[in-house]
Amino acid sequence: MPKRTDIKSILILGAGPIVIGQACEFDYSGAQACKALREEGYRVILVNSNPATIMTDPAMA
């Protein structure tokens, strides 16, 4: 799929609060999405109500 040049920013919605030991794959996939999109040159906006997630790390988001 070709890169869309009309899109400058992308909003990623996090999984929110999770139970310890469950749903960590949502955090991992969101973090990988942030990383990949930033490498492609997009401005990534992250909304996640879980402050303990790796996605909210300033270097990641």
C-alpha positions as a LaTeX table, in Angstrom:
\begin{tabular}{lrrr}
\hline
Residue & $x$ (\AA) & $y$ (\AA) & $z$ (\AA) \\
\hline
Met1 & 0.00 & 0.00 & 0.00 \\
Pro2 & 1.50 & 3.38 & $-0.96$ \\
Lys3 & 2.15 & 6.00 & 1.70 \\
Arg4 & $-0.56$ & 8.65 & 1.94 \\
Thr5 & 0.92 & 12.11 & 1.62 \\
Asp6 & $-2.28$ & 13.90 & 2.66 \\
Ile7 & $-2.10$ & 12.50 & 6.23 \\
Lys8 & 0.32 & 14.26 & 8.58 \\
Ser9 & $-0.89$ & 13.14 & 12.03 \\
Ile10 & $-2.29$ & 9.86 & 13.33 \\
Leu11 & $-4.30$ & 9.37 & 16.52 \\
Ile12 & $-3.70$ & 6.12 & 18.42 \\
Leu13 & $-6.13$ & 5.10 & 21.14 \\
Gly14 & $-4.59$ & 3.00 & 23.89 \\
Ala15 & $-6.26$ & 0.04 & 25.55 \\
Gly16 & $-6.75$ & 1.93 & 28.82 \\
Pro17 & $-6.65$ & 0.22 & 32.21 \\
Ile18 & $-5.78$ & $-3.46$ & 32.08 \\
Val19 & $-5.63$ & $-6.29$ & 34.58 \\
Ile20 & $-2.13$ & $-7.24$ & 35.67 \\
Gly21 & $-0.97$ & $-10.19$ & 33.59 \\
Gln22 & $-3.63$ & $-9.74$ & 30.93 \\
Ala23 & $-3.86$ & $-7.75$ & 27.71 \\
Cys24 & $-0.20$ & $-6.73$ & 27.61 \\
Glu25 & $-0.31$ & $-7.49$ & 23.89 \\
Phe26 & $-2.40$ & $-4.32$ & 23.42 \\
Asp27 & 0.35 & $-2.25$ & 25.02 \\
Tyr28 & 3.02 & $-3.95$ & 22.93 \\
Ser29 & 1.14 & $-3.57$ & 19.65 \\
Gly30 & 0.37 & 0.08 & 20.39 \\
Ala31 & 3.99 & 0.80 & 21.23 \\
Gln32 & 5.12 & $-0.87$ & 18.00 \\
Ala33 & 2.54 & 1.13 & 16.03 \\
Cys34 & 3.83 & 4.40 & 17.56 \\
Lys35 & 7.40 & 3.47 & 16.74 \\
Ala36 & 6.68 & 2.42 & 13.15 \\
Leu37 & 4.55 & 5.46 & 12.37 \\
Arg38 & 7.14 & 7.88 & 13.78 \\
Glu39 & 9.82 & 6.21 & 11.67 \\
Glu40 & 7.61 & 6.81 & 8.62 \\
Gly41 & 7.49 & 10.52 & 9.45 \\
Tyr42 & 3.97 & 10.80 & 10.84 \\
Arg43 & 3.12 & 12.90 & 13.89 \\
Val44 & 1.70 & 10.43 & 16.42 \\
Ile45 & $-0.91$ & 11.53 & 18.97 \\
Leu46 & $-1.48$ & 8.99 & 21.72 \\
Val47 & $-4.52$ & 8.85 & 24.01 \\
Asn48 & $-4.25$ & 6.26 & 26.77 \\
Ser49 & $-5.73$ & 6.45 & 30.27 \\
Asn50 & $-3.20$ & 3.98 & 31.68 \\
Pro51 & $-0.14$ & 5.94 & 32.92 \\
Ala52 & 1.79 & 2.73 & 33.65 \\
Thr53 & 2.05 & 1.69 & 30.03 \\
Ile54 & 5.21 & 1.88 & 27.92 \\
Met55 & 3.20 & 3.71 & 25.27 \\
Thr56 & 3.13 & 6.87 & 27.42 \\
Asp57 & 6.92 & 7.01 & 27.74 \\
Pro58 & 7.95 & 10.39 & 26.23 \\
Ala59 & 10.53 & 8.67 & 24.05 \\
Met60 & 7.87 & 6.35 & 22.66 \\
Ala61 & 4.79 & 8.57 & 22.31 \\
\hline
\end{tabular}
